[in-house]
Structure formats: structure tokens, C-alpha cells
Amino acid sequence: MPHTRTHSPAVPGFSGRLVTPRDADYDDVRAMWNGAVDRRPRYLARCLSPSDAAAAVRFAGERGLAVTVRGGGHGVAGNALCDDGLVVDLGPMKSVSVDPARRTATAGPGTLWGELDAATQAFGLAVTGGVVSHTGLSGLTLGGGLGWLMRRHGLTVDNLTRAELITADGRLLTADEHEEPELFWGLRGGGSGLGAVTSFTYRLHPVGPEVLAGPVLWPLEDAPAVLRRYRDHVASAPPEVATVVTLRRAPAAPFLPVELHRRPVCMITMLALAEGDAAERLLAPLRSIGRPLLDLVRRRPYAGLQSMTDAVVPAGWHYYWKSTGLRELSDPVIDTMTDHAARARSSRSYAILFHLGGAVAEADPAATAFAHRAVPHHLNVNAVWLPRQQESLGAPERAWARDFVAALAPYGEGVYVNFLDRDDRSRLPEAYGDRTHARLAELRRRLDPDGVFGTG
Ligand SMILES: Cc1cc2nc3c(=O)[nH]c(=O)nc-3n(C[C@H](O)[C@H](O)[C@H](O)COP(=O)(O)OP(=O)(O)OC[C@H]3O[C@@H](n4cnc5c(N)ncnc54)[C@H](O)[C@@H]3O)c2cc1C
């Protein structure tokens, strides 16, 4: 995209590009994954290095500007973008270096999961990451990180061994178990508002590169029976078995036959982290539930599983999320989910249910700021429509998502911070529980007494 450089103030020590509303590509640069987010920063400081980030933070501090930090730009709430302030845009800082001998990877804050997976899978290694490959690793890691590998290897934060960040007063800090341990605790689940993280180092695990995985689809009307069997099975499944349930009209995705497109379905995507027959045996009980419409479980590259639904949630559509943790998948929960899923008006809307447990639940709850480790399921209801459908579908789909999750309130416990939307700010204490929320607030006060970063 061509752009014109117009007059903007020099930022001492900044070697990146400062984008302002007068730049021809301003709208492209400020665009977020969620097309419903429309905020107009005064400056987007496109950083190329940690010293650029420090210079941008100091520049904003001296002018009393609000500051937000942007990684991959996928936060549904759009908290990475501020109105009238300065965005420390770390998107251009893409880098991955893998040390296969030590099984670690260090990545820049603009790196997307697909980019990290490609680099680590070249060595047959991986770290728990998001299930859509164009999501940014920055925000996902800082909130906790749910993904295919979590039941076996823990959340993304359980595998974060080191981070570097720029503080509100422009200093570069390293946080790990020995240096700045309290900050390291907070960065692992505390979400944003602690600084601008410029480097993430992860512990890696042998994965694939081929794994037995894929979706199995049933008609949505079978979901009550299918999900009862699913619940009973996953409650005692080993951590090598990972599943994600999706209730929706089947998307027009390349991996689905045309005759299924738009048909209401219950889709269980599954993965077995085992070899050969052992993997087949782990998934057989789930695949043999009822009468599936389609079974696409097969050996496929782990990176292919990670990018399978990329095209179903493209950048630029309008998204609105409502979410809750679930204590149980009791019969009323299953029936409520099925009933509400069937009521979506937009063919693009869906509900997605993550199964946690395993290594997530076993980790020391005090070791990181990710709360609610014992909650076994997280439901994320995604209202989705096209920008041109805003008038006809925007309000009803938002109401659908709100009603869906409200109906599950009696069974809810906690909420995942990375699934909170722009009208969920008051739910932050719910995301952390009172003790963790207070401890994070104290950490923020110490690191950023003037509230330069806000709370994201
Ligand atoms: C299609 C899709 C699929 C998803 N799948 C999963 C999933 O499988 N598992 C899961 O856990 N989550 C998932 N998520 C949620 C995801 O964790 C959040 O959207 C996350 O915020 C994305 O990070 P980002 O860097 O792209 O976002 P941004 O919008 O850039 O940032 C989100 C928040 O983090 C802050 N932030 C970003 N980078 C930094 C940084 N370097 N330093 C300090 N603060 C920073 C921002 O200020 C903002 O508050 C998904 C999201 C999408 C859109």
C-alpha cells in the first residue's frame, strides 16, 4: 500500500514510522482484525526495535498522551487501539529464533502463531498456541493462552520462560523466575497494562509434525445426545486427547463439502498426541458417537490443524463476543447451548467450547496470574456479521450472544480475559478472582504509577 510522508513531530531515538491521520494509509494501519473496532489514534508508532518502543513511550509520556500497545491486532475488544493517543505498534517486530537443542524459541511481539509454528515445526517442536494461525502471539500469551497442546503441556504462559518489556518510564526490563519475579508472575495471564513486551521466550515440546486430528460433524439436532456422550468421555480422557466443540451452521470452508455448507452442525474437532494405533484408540470413542455426517480425522500436519479455520474468521468482519467459564457440562448446560446455538440469525455466528483440565488444572494456581485453573470448559459465543449487514444483523446478533451466555449464568465460573469484549470491562475482577485482581492492580501501580498504559 503506497503511503505519503507528511509532516509529523520527530520522536527522539525513534527509527520506525510514525503514522498520523494525515497519512494516506492511516485507515489501513489502524485497522484491527475486528472490523467493528473504529478508533482514531493521533499516532501509530510502528516500532522496529525495543528502543523504538521506549522512545515512543517516552514521547507519549512527555505529552500526556494515552498509550496502548498493539501486538497482532486480534483483540476482539480493540484495546490495543486508543482514540486520540499513541499506539506503540509492535506489529512490525516479527522474528523467531529456535534453539532446537535447548528446545526454546524466542519471538518478537509482532509474530503471529502461524509464523511461530512454522519455525518451531521445522524441528518437530511446538508450544501451546491459539487455534487460529493469524492470531498474534503477544496478547494471547499475556492473557494465558488456550490451545491444542494445553492439556498435555500447559497453557502458553506455563511455557513462557522469559520476557523483556519496556516500562512506562521507558526502561527495558527482563522478567523471568529470578529477575523481577512478581512482574513475571503478572505477565503470565495478567493481560495488558504492565508495559510493552518486546520479546517472549518459550519452552518447546516435541509435536508431530504430523498428528492424528480433525473435525467430526453431527447434525445440530443430535447435539444433546452427542454432547452427553462427549462430556462423559472427556471427563476421564488422558491429557493426550484435546477437543474443541463448535456449534454453528457449517461454514463454507474449503475442508467441508459444499452440500454441508450452512447446515446447522455440532462439530467436535479432536487431536490425539500419540503415535499410530495408540492415537487411533484414543479418538475412537469420540468418533463412534451416534451417526456423524462427516469424519475428517486423519493424520495431518500439526501446522495444518492450527490453520484449518483461518478462513472462517477473516480480518474485517464484525465480531462481538460473550464468554463464560463452565463448572460442568450438565444436561441443562448442553440443552441450553444447543437451543441458543440454533437461534443465531447470522450464518457466520458460532459458539466454541474449549476443554481444559489436564496440565492446565495441575499447575500451581499461585505460580501465574491465570486464574480459574480448575474450570474445565470455556465457552466463547461469537456473533459475526459482514460490515454491510451491520444495520440488519448487528443488534440482533449482539443480543443473541448476550442472551446465550446469560442463560448459562447459573453454571458459569470465571471468564477468560482474552475473550472479554469492549463492553465487558466490569468483568475484569471476574476474570481474575479478587485476590489475583488486587495483586495485579498493585503490580500495575508500582510499575506504572501514572497509569500511562491504562489497564488494556
Ligand atoms: C480468530 C481468533 C482466534 C483466537 N483463538 C484463541 C485461542 O485459540 N486461544 C486463546 O487463548 N485465545 C484465542 N484468541 C484470543 C486472543 O488470545 C486475543 O485476541 C489476543 O488478545 C490476541 O493477541 P494480539 O496480540 O493479536 O492482540 P492485540 O489486539 O494486538 O492485543 C490484545 C491486548 O494485548 C495487549 N498487547 C498486545 N501486545 C502486547 C505487548 N507486546 N505488550 C503488552 N501488551 C500487549 C494490547 O494492548 C491489548 O490489550 C483468538 C482470537 C481471535 C481473533
Short mmCIF file of C-alpha atoms and ligand atoms in Angstrom, two decimals:
data_model
loop_
_atom_site.label_atom_id
_atom_site.label_comp_id
_atom_site.label_asym_id
_atom_site.label_seq_id
_atom_site.Cartn_x
_atom_site.Cartn_y
_atom_site.Cartn_z
CA MET A 1 0.00 0.00 0.00
CA PRO A 2 1.64 3.31 -1.04
CA HIS A 3 1.85 5.98 1.59
CA THR A 4 2.86 9.59 1.71
CA ARG A 5 5.01 11.00 4.47
CA THR A 6 3.55 14.18 5.85
CA HIS A 7 4.89 16.46 8.49
CA SER A 8 4.86 14.88 11.95
CA PRO A 9 6.92 15.71 15.01
CA ALA A 10 10.27 13.99 15.30
CA VAL A 11 10.37 11.39 18.06
CA PRO A 12 13.86 11.37 19.57
CA GLY A 13 15.51 7.97 19.22
CA PHE A 14 12.68 6.50 17.11
CA SER A 15 13.70 4.79 13.87
CA GLY A 16 10.32 3.30 12.91
CA ARG A 17 7.47 5.01 11.10
CA LEU A 18 5.11 7.43 12.86
CA VAL A 19 1.71 7.22 11.17
CA THR A 20 -0.80 10.01 11.71
CA PRO A 21 -4.34 10.75 10.39
CA ARG A 22 -2.72 12.71 7.58
CA ASP A 23 -1.08 9.64 6.09
CA ALA A 24 -2.82 8.10 3.08
CA ASP A 25 -2.64 4.61 4.61
CA TYR A 26 -3.77 5.71 8.10
CA ASP A 27 -7.01 3.69 7.86
CA ASP A 28 -5.17 0.55 6.75
CA VAL A 29 -2.59 0.86 9.51
CA ARG A 30 -5.13 1.42 12.29
CA ALA A 31 -7.43 -1.40 11.10
CA MET A 32 -7.83 -4.24 13.60
CA TRP A 33 -8.88 -7.84 12.99
CA ASN A 34 -12.33 -6.93 14.32
CA GLY A 35 -13.83 -4.60 11.70
CA ALA A 36 -16.31 -3.31 14.30
CA VAL A 37 -13.46 -1.54 16.11
CA ASP A 38 -13.13 2.01 14.87
CA ARG A 39 -10.75 4.11 16.98
CA ARG A 40 -8.66 7.00 15.76
CA PRO A 41 -5.26 7.31 17.43
CA ARG A 42 -3.28 10.51 16.98
CA TYR A 43 -0.11 8.49 16.36
CA LEU A 44 0.69 4.90 15.48
CA ALA A 45 4.37 4.38 16.23
CA ARG A 46 5.37 1.42 14.02
CA CYS A 47 8.32 0.10 16.03
CA LEU A 48 11.25 -1.84 14.65
CA SER A 49 13.11 -2.43 17.92
CA PRO A 50 12.78 -2.24 21.72
CA SER A 51 14.49 1.17 21.63
CA ASP A 52 11.78 2.40 19.24
CA ALA A 53 9.16 1.23 21.73
CA ALA A 54 10.99 3.02 24.56
CA ALA A 55 11.26 6.22 22.50
CA ALA A 56 7.55 6.10 21.64
CA VAL A 57 6.52 5.54 25.27
CA ARG A 58 8.70 8.46 26.44
CA PHE A 59 7.36 10.72 23.67
CA ALA A 60 3.77 9.96 24.72
CA GLY A 61 4.58 10.33 28.42
CA GLU A 62 6.08 13.79 27.89
CA ARG A 63 2.92 14.91 26.07
CA GLY A 64 0.49 13.26 28.48
CA LEU A 65 -0.97 11.13 25.69
CA ALA A 66 -2.90 7.92 26.36
CA VAL A 67 -0.78 4.92 25.32
CA THR A 68 -1.88 1.50 24.12
CA VAL A 69 0.28 -1.36 22.86
CA ARG A 70 -0.54 -3.41 19.78
CA GLY A 71 0.82 -6.87 19.02
CA GLY A 72 -1.07 -8.91 16.42
CA GLY A 73 -4.17 -6.67 16.49
CA HIS A 74 -6.59 -9.59 17.14
CA GLY A 75 -8.03 -8.49 20.46
CA VAL A 76 -11.80 -8.51 19.84
CA ALA A 77 -12.30 -5.57 22.21
CA GLY A 78 -9.84 -3.43 20.30
CA ASN A 79 -7.97 -2.45 23.48
CA ALA A 80 -4.74 -2.23 21.51
CA LEU A 81 -6.06 0.91 19.83
CA CYS A 82 -6.84 4.20 21.58
CA ASP A 83 -8.73 7.27 20.50
CA ASP A 84 -6.54 10.35 20.20
CA GLY A 85 -3.50 8.82 21.93
CA LEU A 86 -0.40 6.96 20.80
CA VAL A 87 -0.30 3.30 19.78
CA VAL A 88 3.01 1.58 20.41
CA ASP A 89 2.59 -0.67 17.40
CA LEU A 90 4.86 -3.69 17.75
CA GLY A 91 3.34 -5.41 14.68
CA PRO A 92 6.44 -4.89 12.53
CA MET A 93 8.64 -6.63 15.15
CA LYS A 94 8.35 -10.12 13.71
CA SER A 95 11.15 -12.56 14.49
CA VAL A 96 11.59 -16.11 15.67
CA SER A 97 14.78 -17.84 16.71
CA VAL A 98 14.61 -21.50 17.67
CA ASP A 99 17.23 -23.34 19.72
CA PRO A 100 16.39 -26.98 18.96
CA ALA A 101 19.00 -28.34 21.37
CA ARG A 102 17.60 -26.45 24.34
CA ARG A 103 14.05 -26.69 22.99
CA THR A 104 13.35 -22.98 23.29
CA ALA A 105 12.12 -20.28 20.94
CA THR A 106 12.35 -16.51 21.28
CA ALA A 107 9.86 -14.43 19.30
CA GLY A 108 9.27 -10.77 18.60
CA PRO A 109 5.93 -9.24 19.67
CA GLY A 110 4.55 -8.83 16.13
CA THR A 111 4.87 -12.55 15.39
CA LEU A 112 1.68 -14.47 14.57
CA TRP A 113 1.07 -18.06 15.69
CA GLY A 114 1.42 -19.41 12.16
CA GLU A 115 4.86 -17.83 11.91
CA LEU A 116 6.00 -19.26 15.25
CA ASP A 117 4.56 -22.71 14.43
CA ALA A 118 6.32 -22.77 11.05
CA ALA A 119 9.68 -22.01 12.66
CA THR A 120 9.33 -24.49 15.54
CA GLN A 121 7.71 -27.27 13.49
CA ALA A 122 10.76 -27.24 11.21
CA PHE A 123 12.38 -29.02 14.19
CA GLY A 124 9.30 -31.08 15.15
CA LEU A 125 8.73 -28.79 18.14
CA ALA A 126 5.84 -26.58 19.30
CA VAL A 127 4.48 -24.56 22.20
CA THR A 128 0.79 -24.30 23.11
CA GLY A 129 -0.67 -21.56 20.90
CA GLY A 130 -4.01 -20.29 19.64
CA VAL A 131 -6.16 -22.40 17.31
CA VAL A 132 -6.20 -19.79 14.51
CA SER A 133 -2.82 -19.14 12.94
CA HIS A 134 -3.27 -15.44 12.13
CA THR A 135 -3.73 -14.53 15.84
CA GLY A 136 -0.91 -12.54 17.45
CA LEU A 137 1.23 -14.32 20.00
CA SER A 138 1.63 -11.21 22.18
CA GLY A 139 -1.88 -10.65 23.50
CA LEU A 140 -2.66 -14.36 23.50
CA THR A 141 0.36 -15.15 25.66
CA LEU A 142 -0.23 -12.26 28.07
CA GLY A 143 -3.79 -13.45 28.75
CA GLY A 144 -2.87 -17.12 29.31
CA GLY A 145 -3.06 -18.99 26.01
CA LEU A 146 -5.56 -21.79 25.40
CA GLY A 147 -4.73 -24.19 22.59
CA TRP A 148 -4.50 -27.73 21.29
CA LEU A 149 -1.47 -28.63 23.41
CA MET A 150 -2.61 -27.18 26.75
CA ARG A 151 -3.96 -30.35 28.34
CA ARG A 152 -0.64 -32.11 27.71
CA HIS A 153 1.87 -29.25 28.00
CA GLY A 154 0.07 -26.46 29.88
CA LEU A 155 -1.11 -23.05 28.79
CA THR A 156 1.12 -20.80 26.71
CA VAL A 157 2.07 -18.95 29.91
CA ASP A 158 3.09 -22.18 31.59
CA ASN A 159 5.74 -22.42 28.88
CA LEU A 160 6.87 -18.79 28.94
CA THR A 161 10.34 -18.73 30.50
CA ARG A 162 11.37 -15.12 29.92
CA ALA A 163 10.05 -11.81 28.65
CA GLU A 164 11.53 -8.40 28.01
CA LEU A 165 9.45 -5.27 28.28
CA ILE A 166 9.54 -1.51 28.10
CA THR A 167 8.14 0.10 31.23
CA ALA A 168 6.01 3.23 31.48
CA ASP A 169 9.14 5.32 32.08
CA GLY A 170 10.88 3.85 29.03
CA ARG A 171 13.22 1.34 30.73
CA LEU A 172 13.94 -2.14 29.36
CA LEU A 173 13.31 -4.87 31.96
CA THR A 174 13.84 -8.62 31.81
CA ALA A 175 11.36 -10.79 33.68
CA ASP A 176 11.89 -14.44 34.48
CA GLU A 177 11.81 -16.65 37.56
CA HIS A 178 14.86 -14.89 39.04
CA GLU A 179 14.70 -11.33 37.73
CA GLU A 180 11.52 -9.36 38.51
CA PRO A 181 9.63 -12.48 39.64
CA GLU A 182 6.48 -10.55 40.55
CA LEU A 183 6.36 -8.95 37.11
CA PHE A 184 6.97 -12.39 35.57
CA TRP A 185 4.03 -13.73 37.58
CA GLY A 186 1.80 -10.88 36.32
CA LEU A 187 2.83 -11.17 32.68
CA ARG A 188 1.68 -14.79 32.69
CA GLY A 189 -2.05 -14.22 32.48
CA GLY A 190 -2.36 -10.66 33.74
CA GLY A 191 -3.15 -9.41 30.26
CA SER A 192 -2.04 -5.99 29.29
CA GLY A 193 -1.17 -2.77 31.10
CA LEU A 194 2.17 -3.79 32.61
CA GLY A 195 4.41 -2.49 29.83
CA ALA A 196 5.19 -3.11 26.18
CA VAL A 197 6.58 -6.65 25.88
CA THR A 198 9.23 -6.76 23.18
CA SER A 199 10.40 -10.37 23.44
CA PHE A 200 8.90 -13.72 24.52
CA THR A 201 10.92 -16.90 25.20
CA TYR A 202 9.07 -20.22 25.30
CA ARG A 203 9.83 -23.80 26.26
CA LEU A 204 9.08 -26.15 23.33
CA HIS A 205 7.89 -29.75 23.16
CA PRO A 206 8.16 -32.46 20.50
CA VAL A 207 4.91 -32.36 18.49
CA GLY A 208 4.23 -34.04 15.14
CA PRO A 209 4.99 -32.63 12.64
CA GLU A 210 2.10 -34.99 11.71
CA VAL A 211 -0.67 -35.63 14.20
CA LEU A 212 -3.96 -37.54 14.16
CA ALA A 213 -6.55 -34.78 14.20
CA GLY A 214 -9.57 -33.24 12.53
CA PRO A 215 -13.26 -32.45 12.90
CA VAL A 216 -16.22 -34.83 13.14
CA LEU A 217 -19.63 -33.32 12.32
CA TRP A 218 -23.11 -34.31 13.50
CA PRO A 219 -26.45 -32.60 12.78
CA LEU A 220 -27.10 -29.90 15.38
CA GLU A 221 -30.34 -31.65 16.37
CA ASP A 222 -28.20 -34.58 17.58
CA ALA A 223 -26.08 -32.29 19.79
CA PRO A 224 -27.93 -33.04 23.06
CA ALA A 225 -27.18 -36.76 22.74
CA VAL A 226 -23.70 -36.31 21.21
CA LEU A 227 -22.57 -33.83 23.84
CA ARG A 228 -23.78 -36.01 26.72
CA ARG A 229 -21.53 -38.82 25.43
CA TYR A 230 -18.76 -36.29 24.75
CA ARG A 231 -18.99 -34.96 28.33
CA ASP A 232 -18.79 -38.42 29.84
CA HIS A 233 -15.81 -39.33 27.69
CA VAL A 234 -13.67 -36.21 28.09
CA ALA A 235 -14.20 -36.09 31.85
CA SER A 236 -11.76 -39.00 32.16
CA ALA A 237 -9.80 -38.67 28.90
CA PRO A 238 -5.99 -38.58 29.20
CA PRO A 239 -4.23 -35.24 28.58
CA GLU A 240 -3.11 -36.52 25.15
CA VAL A 241 -6.70 -36.05 23.95
CA ALA A 242 -7.68 -32.48 23.07
CA THR A 243 -11.08 -31.36 21.77
CA VAL A 244 -12.86 -28.20 20.69
CA VAL A 245 -16.63 -28.20 20.16
CA THR A 246 -18.24 -25.78 17.70
CA LEU A 247 -21.99 -25.26 17.35
CA ARG A 248 -22.96 -23.37 14.20
CA ARG A 249 -24.09 -23.51 10.61
CA ALA A 250 -21.30 -25.34 8.79
CA PRO A 251 -19.10 -22.67 7.22
CA ALA A 252 -18.29 -22.53 3.53
CA ALA A 253 -14.80 -23.69 4.42
CA PRO A 254 -12.55 -25.42 1.90
CA PHE A 255 -12.29 -28.51 4.12
CA LEU A 256 -16.07 -29.10 4.10
CA PRO A 257 -18.13 -30.49 1.18
CA VAL A 258 -20.49 -27.98 -0.43
CA GLU A 259 -23.61 -29.99 0.50
CA LEU A 260 -22.89 -29.40 4.19
CA HIS A 261 -22.37 -25.67 3.88
CA ARG A 262 -24.84 -23.73 6.08
CA ARG A 263 -26.26 -26.88 7.65
CA PRO A 264 -26.56 -26.47 11.47
CA VAL A 265 -23.97 -28.80 12.98
CA CYS A 266 -22.27 -29.89 16.14
CA MET A 267 -18.60 -30.19 15.25
CA ILE A 268 -16.05 -31.76 17.56
CA THR A 269 -12.52 -31.17 16.38
CA MET A 270 -10.11 -33.54 18.09
CA LEU A 271 -6.42 -34.29 18.41
CA ALA A 272 -4.51 -37.24 19.88
CA LEU A 273 -0.90 -36.63 20.90
CA ALA A 274 0.23 -40.22 20.43
CA GLU A 275 1.69 -42.40 17.69
CA GLY A 276 0.00 -44.80 15.28
CA ASP A 277 -2.60 -47.16 16.71
CA ALA A 278 -2.41 -45.59 20.16
CA ALA A 279 -3.65 -42.31 18.69
CA GLU A 280 -6.45 -44.11 16.81
CA ARG A 281 -7.53 -45.84 20.03
CA LEU A 282 -7.63 -42.53 21.90
CA LEU A 283 -10.03 -40.91 19.43
CA ALA A 284 -12.17 -43.97 18.55
CA PRO A 285 -14.71 -43.48 21.37
CA LEU A 286 -15.44 -39.90 20.27
CA ARG A 287 -15.60 -40.73 16.58
CA SER A 288 -18.07 -43.53 17.17
CA ILE A 289 -20.67 -41.40 18.94
CA GLY A 290 -24.05 -41.59 17.16
CA ARG A 291 -24.16 -41.15 13.41
CA PRO A 292 -21.72 -38.47 12.20
CA LEU A 293 -22.38 -36.61 8.97
CA LEU A 294 -18.68 -36.49 8.24
CA ASP A 295 -15.43 -37.63 9.86
CA LEU A 296 -12.31 -35.73 8.79
CA VAL A 297 -9.97 -37.14 11.42
CA ARG A 298 -6.74 -38.19 9.77
CA ARG A 299 -3.01 -37.76 10.01
CA ARG A 300 -2.28 -34.17 9.04
CA PRO A 301 0.46 -31.63 9.77
CA TYR A 302 0.04 -30.02 13.20
CA ALA A 303 0.53 -26.66 11.45
CA GLY A 304 -2.38 -27.59 9.16
CA LEU A 305 -4.62 -28.19 12.17
CA GLN A 306 -3.56 -24.82 13.55
CA SER A 307 -4.61 -23.01 10.36
CA MET A 308 -7.65 -25.12 9.44
CA THR A 309 -10.25 -22.49 10.36
CA ASP A 310 -8.23 -19.39 9.44
CA ALA A 311 -10.50 -18.52 6.52
CA VAL A 312 -13.66 -18.79 8.64
CA VAL A 313 -12.72 -15.80 10.80
CA PRO A 314 -11.06 -13.31 8.43
CA ALA A 315 -9.99 -9.80 9.35
CA GLY A 316 -12.50 -7.05 8.66
CA TRP A 317 -15.80 -8.77 9.51
CA HIS A 318 -17.70 -7.52 12.54
CA TYR A 319 -17.28 -9.60 15.70
CA TYR A 320 -18.89 -9.41 19.15
CA TRP A 321 -18.04 -11.96 21.83
CA LYS A 322 -19.63 -13.08 25.05
CA SER A 323 -17.98 -15.73 27.13
CA THR A 324 -18.01 -17.70 30.34
CA GLY A 325 -16.16 -20.49 32.08
CA LEU A 326 -18.38 -23.50 32.85
CA ARG A 327 -18.14 -25.58 36.03
CA GLU A 328 -19.83 -28.53 34.36
CA LEU A 329 -21.45 -29.77 31.18
CA SER A 330 -24.63 -30.85 32.90
CA ASP A 331 -27.71 -31.80 30.88
CA PRO A 332 -29.26 -28.31 31.26
CA VAL A 333 -25.99 -26.70 30.05
CA ILE A 334 -25.91 -28.91 26.97
CA ASP A 335 -29.58 -28.30 26.19
CA THR A 336 -29.24 -24.54 26.71
CA MET A 337 -26.19 -24.39 24.43
CA THR A 338 -27.91 -26.38 21.68
CA ASP A 339 -31.08 -24.36 21.92
CA HIS A 340 -29.32 -20.99 21.76
CA ALA A 341 -26.89 -22.07 19.03
CA ALA A 342 -29.87 -22.87 16.80
CA ARG A 343 -31.22 -19.32 17.24
CA ALA A 344 -28.34 -17.41 15.61
CA ARG A 345 -29.56 -15.39 12.65
CA SER A 346 -26.18 -14.88 11.01
CA SER A 347 -24.76 -17.96 9.29
CA ARG A 348 -21.31 -16.77 10.42
CA SER A 349 -22.04 -16.73 14.17
CA TYR A 350 -20.98 -19.65 16.31
CA ALA A 351 -20.28 -20.94 19.80
CA ILE A 352 -16.95 -22.57 20.59
CA LEU A 353 -16.25 -24.66 23.66
CA PHE A 354 -12.69 -25.32 24.87
CA HIS A 355 -11.93 -28.29 27.11
CA LEU A 356 -9.20 -27.54 29.66
CA GLY A 357 -8.14 -29.79 32.55
CA GLY A 358 -5.01 -31.96 32.35
CA ALA A 359 -1.82 -29.91 32.74
CA VAL A 360 -3.83 -26.66 32.97
CA ALA A 361 -5.51 -27.81 36.16
CA GLU A 362 -2.39 -29.43 37.59
CA ALA A 363 -0.19 -26.32 37.52
CA ASP A 364 0.32 -24.40 40.75
CA PRO A 365 -2.51 -21.80 40.79
CA ALA A 366 -0.30 -19.26 42.59
CA ALA A 367 2.55 -19.52 40.06
CA THR A 368 0.92 -17.35 37.39
CA ALA A 369 -1.81 -14.71 37.13
CA PHE A 370 -4.02 -17.03 35.06
CA ALA A 371 -6.95 -17.68 37.37
CA HIS A 372 -9.66 -20.36 37.45
CA ARG A 373 -7.35 -23.26 36.59
CA ALA A 374 -9.88 -25.77 37.83
CA VAL A 375 -12.62 -24.60 35.43
CA PRO A 376 -12.90 -27.44 32.90
CA HIS A 377 -14.63 -25.68 30.00
CA HIS A 378 -14.61 -22.19 28.49
CA LEU A 379 -17.42 -21.19 26.16
CA ASN A 380 -16.97 -18.31 23.71
CA VAL A 381 -20.07 -17.18 21.83
CA ASN A 382 -19.07 -15.27 18.72
CA ALA A 383 -21.63 -13.07 16.98
CA VAL A 384 -20.30 -12.46 13.46
CA TRP A 385 -21.67 -10.46 10.55
CA LEU A 386 -20.42 -8.65 7.48
CA PRO A 387 -19.86 -4.88 7.61
CA ARG A 388 -22.72 -4.40 5.13
CA GLN A 389 -25.03 -6.39 7.44
CA GLN A 390 -24.47 -4.00 10.36
CA GLU A 391 -27.97 -2.50 10.07
CA SER A 392 -29.83 -5.79 9.75
CA LEU A 393 -27.77 -8.14 11.90
CA GLY A 394 -25.59 -6.08 14.28
CA ALA A 395 -28.14 -5.55 17.05
CA PRO A 396 -29.89 -8.96 16.92
CA GLU A 397 -26.62 -10.91 16.82
CA ARG A 398 -25.20 -8.99 19.76
CA ALA A 399 -28.41 -9.69 21.70
CA TRP A 400 -28.14 -13.37 20.70
CA ALA A 401 -24.63 -13.64 22.15
CA ARG A 402 -25.61 -11.83 25.36
CA ASP A 403 -28.75 -13.96 25.88
CA PHE A 404 -26.82 -17.15 25.14
CA VAL A 405 -24.26 -16.54 27.88
CA ALA A 406 -26.78 -15.01 30.30
CA ALA A 407 -28.82 -18.23 30.12
CA LEU A 408 -25.74 -20.15 31.33
CA ALA A 409 -25.05 -17.85 34.29
CA PRO A 410 -26.19 -20.41 36.91
CA TYR A 411 -23.46 -22.78 35.68
CA GLY A 412 -20.76 -20.19 35.00
CA GLU A 413 -17.46 -19.77 36.78
CA GLY A 414 -14.93 -17.12 35.79
CA VAL A 415 -14.21 -15.86 32.32
CA TYR A 416 -11.05 -15.84 30.18
CA VAL A 417 -9.62 -12.33 29.91
CA ASN A 418 -8.79 -12.72 26.21
CA PHE A 419 -12.43 -13.46 25.41
CA LEU A 420 -13.75 -10.24 27.02
CA ASP A 421 -15.24 -7.70 24.64
CA ARG A 422 -15.43 -3.91 24.70
CA ASP A 423 -18.49 -3.78 27.00
CA ASP A 424 -17.04 -6.33 29.46
CA ARG A 425 -14.66 -4.07 31.37
CA SER A 426 -16.60 -4.55 34.60
CA ARG A 427 -15.95 -8.31 34.34
CA LEU A 428 -12.17 -7.99 34.89
CA PRO A 429 -12.45 -8.96 38.59
CA GLU A 430 -14.47 -11.99 37.49
CA ALA A 431 -11.68 -12.95 35.07
CA TYR A 432 -9.10 -12.98 37.86
CA GLY A 433 -10.89 -13.50 41.15
CA ASP A 434 -10.50 -10.86 43.84
CA ARG A 435 -7.04 -11.83 45.12
CA THR A 436 -5.31 -12.03 41.75
CA HIS A 437 -7.09 -8.89 40.56
CA ALA A 438 -5.87 -6.94 43.61
CA ARG A 439 -2.31 -8.31 43.26
CA LEU A 440 -2.24 -7.26 39.60
CA ALA A 441 -3.54 -3.79 40.45
CA GLU A 442 -0.73 -3.41 42.99
CA LEU A 443 1.85 -4.51 40.42
CA ARG A 444 0.48 -2.01 37.89
CA ARG A 445 0.62 0.80 40.46
CA ARG A 446 4.29 0.03 41.16
CA LEU A 447 5.34 -0.24 37.53
CA ASP A 448 3.14 2.47 36.09
CA PRO A 449 2.14 4.87 38.89
CA ASP A 450 0.81 7.47 36.43
CA GLY A 451 -1.32 4.96 34.55
CA VAL A 452 0.41 5.58 31.21
CA PHE A 453 -0.69 2.20 29.80
CA GLY A 454 -4.18 2.19 31.25
CA THR A 455 -5.40 -1.31 32.01
CA GLY A 456 -5.97 -2.53 28.45
C1 LIG B 1 -9.62 -15.62 15.39
C2 LIG B 1 -9.18 -15.67 16.82
C3 LIG B 1 -8.88 -16.89 17.41
C4 LIG B 1 -8.45 -16.94 18.74
N1 LIG B 1 -8.13 -18.14 19.30
C5 LIG B 1 -7.64 -18.19 20.56
C6 LIG B 1 -7.16 -19.40 21.13
O1 LIG B 1 -7.21 -20.44 20.50
N2 LIG B 1 -6.66 -19.37 22.38
C7 LIG B 1 -6.57 -18.22 23.10
O2 LIG B 1 -6.08 -18.25 24.22
N3 LIG B 1 -7.02 -17.06 22.59
C8 LIG B 1 -7.53 -17.02 21.35
N4 LIG B 1 -7.96 -15.83 20.82
C9 LIG B 1 -7.97 -14.64 21.67
C10 LIG B 1 -6.59 -14.00 21.66
O3 LIG B 1 -5.87 -14.53 22.74
C11 LIG B 1 -6.72 -12.48 21.83
O4 LIG B 1 -7.46 -11.96 20.78
C12 LIG B 1 -5.34 -11.81 21.93
O5 LIG B 1 -5.53 -10.56 22.50
C13 LIG B 1 -4.68 -11.64 20.58
O6 LIG B 1 -3.42 -11.03 20.73
P1 LIG B 1 -2.92 -9.92 19.67
O7 LIG B 1 -1.51 -9.59 20.04
O8 LIG B 1 -3.21 -10.38 18.31
O9 LIG B 1 -3.93 -8.75 20.01
P2 LIG B 1 -3.86 -7.12 20.20
O10 LIG B 1 -5.19 -6.69 19.77
O11 LIG B 1 -2.66 -6.59 19.48
O12 LIG B 1 -3.67 -7.00 21.73
C14 LIG B 1 -4.60 -7.51 22.68
C15 LIG B 1 -4.30 -6.92 24.07
O13 LIG B 1 -2.97 -7.24 24.46
C16 LIG B 1 -2.19 -6.06 24.61
N5 LIG B 1 -0.88 -6.31 23.99
C17 LIG B 1 -0.67 -6.82 22.75
N6 LIG B 1 0.64 -6.97 22.54
C18 LIG B 1 1.26 -6.54 23.65
C19 LIG B 1 2.62 -6.46 24.02
N7 LIG B 1 3.61 -6.89 23.21
N8 LIG B 1 2.93 -5.95 25.24
C20 LIG B 1 1.94 -5.56 26.09
N9 LIG B 1 0.64 -5.63 25.79
C21 LIG B 1 0.30 -6.11 24.58
C22 LIG B 1 -2.96 -4.97 23.88
O14 LIG B 1 -2.69 -3.69 24.44
C23 LIG B 1 -4.39 -5.40 24.09
O15 LIG B 1 -4.86 -5.01 25.36
C24 LIG B 1 -8.36 -15.74 19.49
C25 LIG B 1 -8.66 -14.53 18.89
C26 LIG B 1 -9.05 -14.49 17.58
C27 LIG B 1 -9.39 -13.18 16.96
#
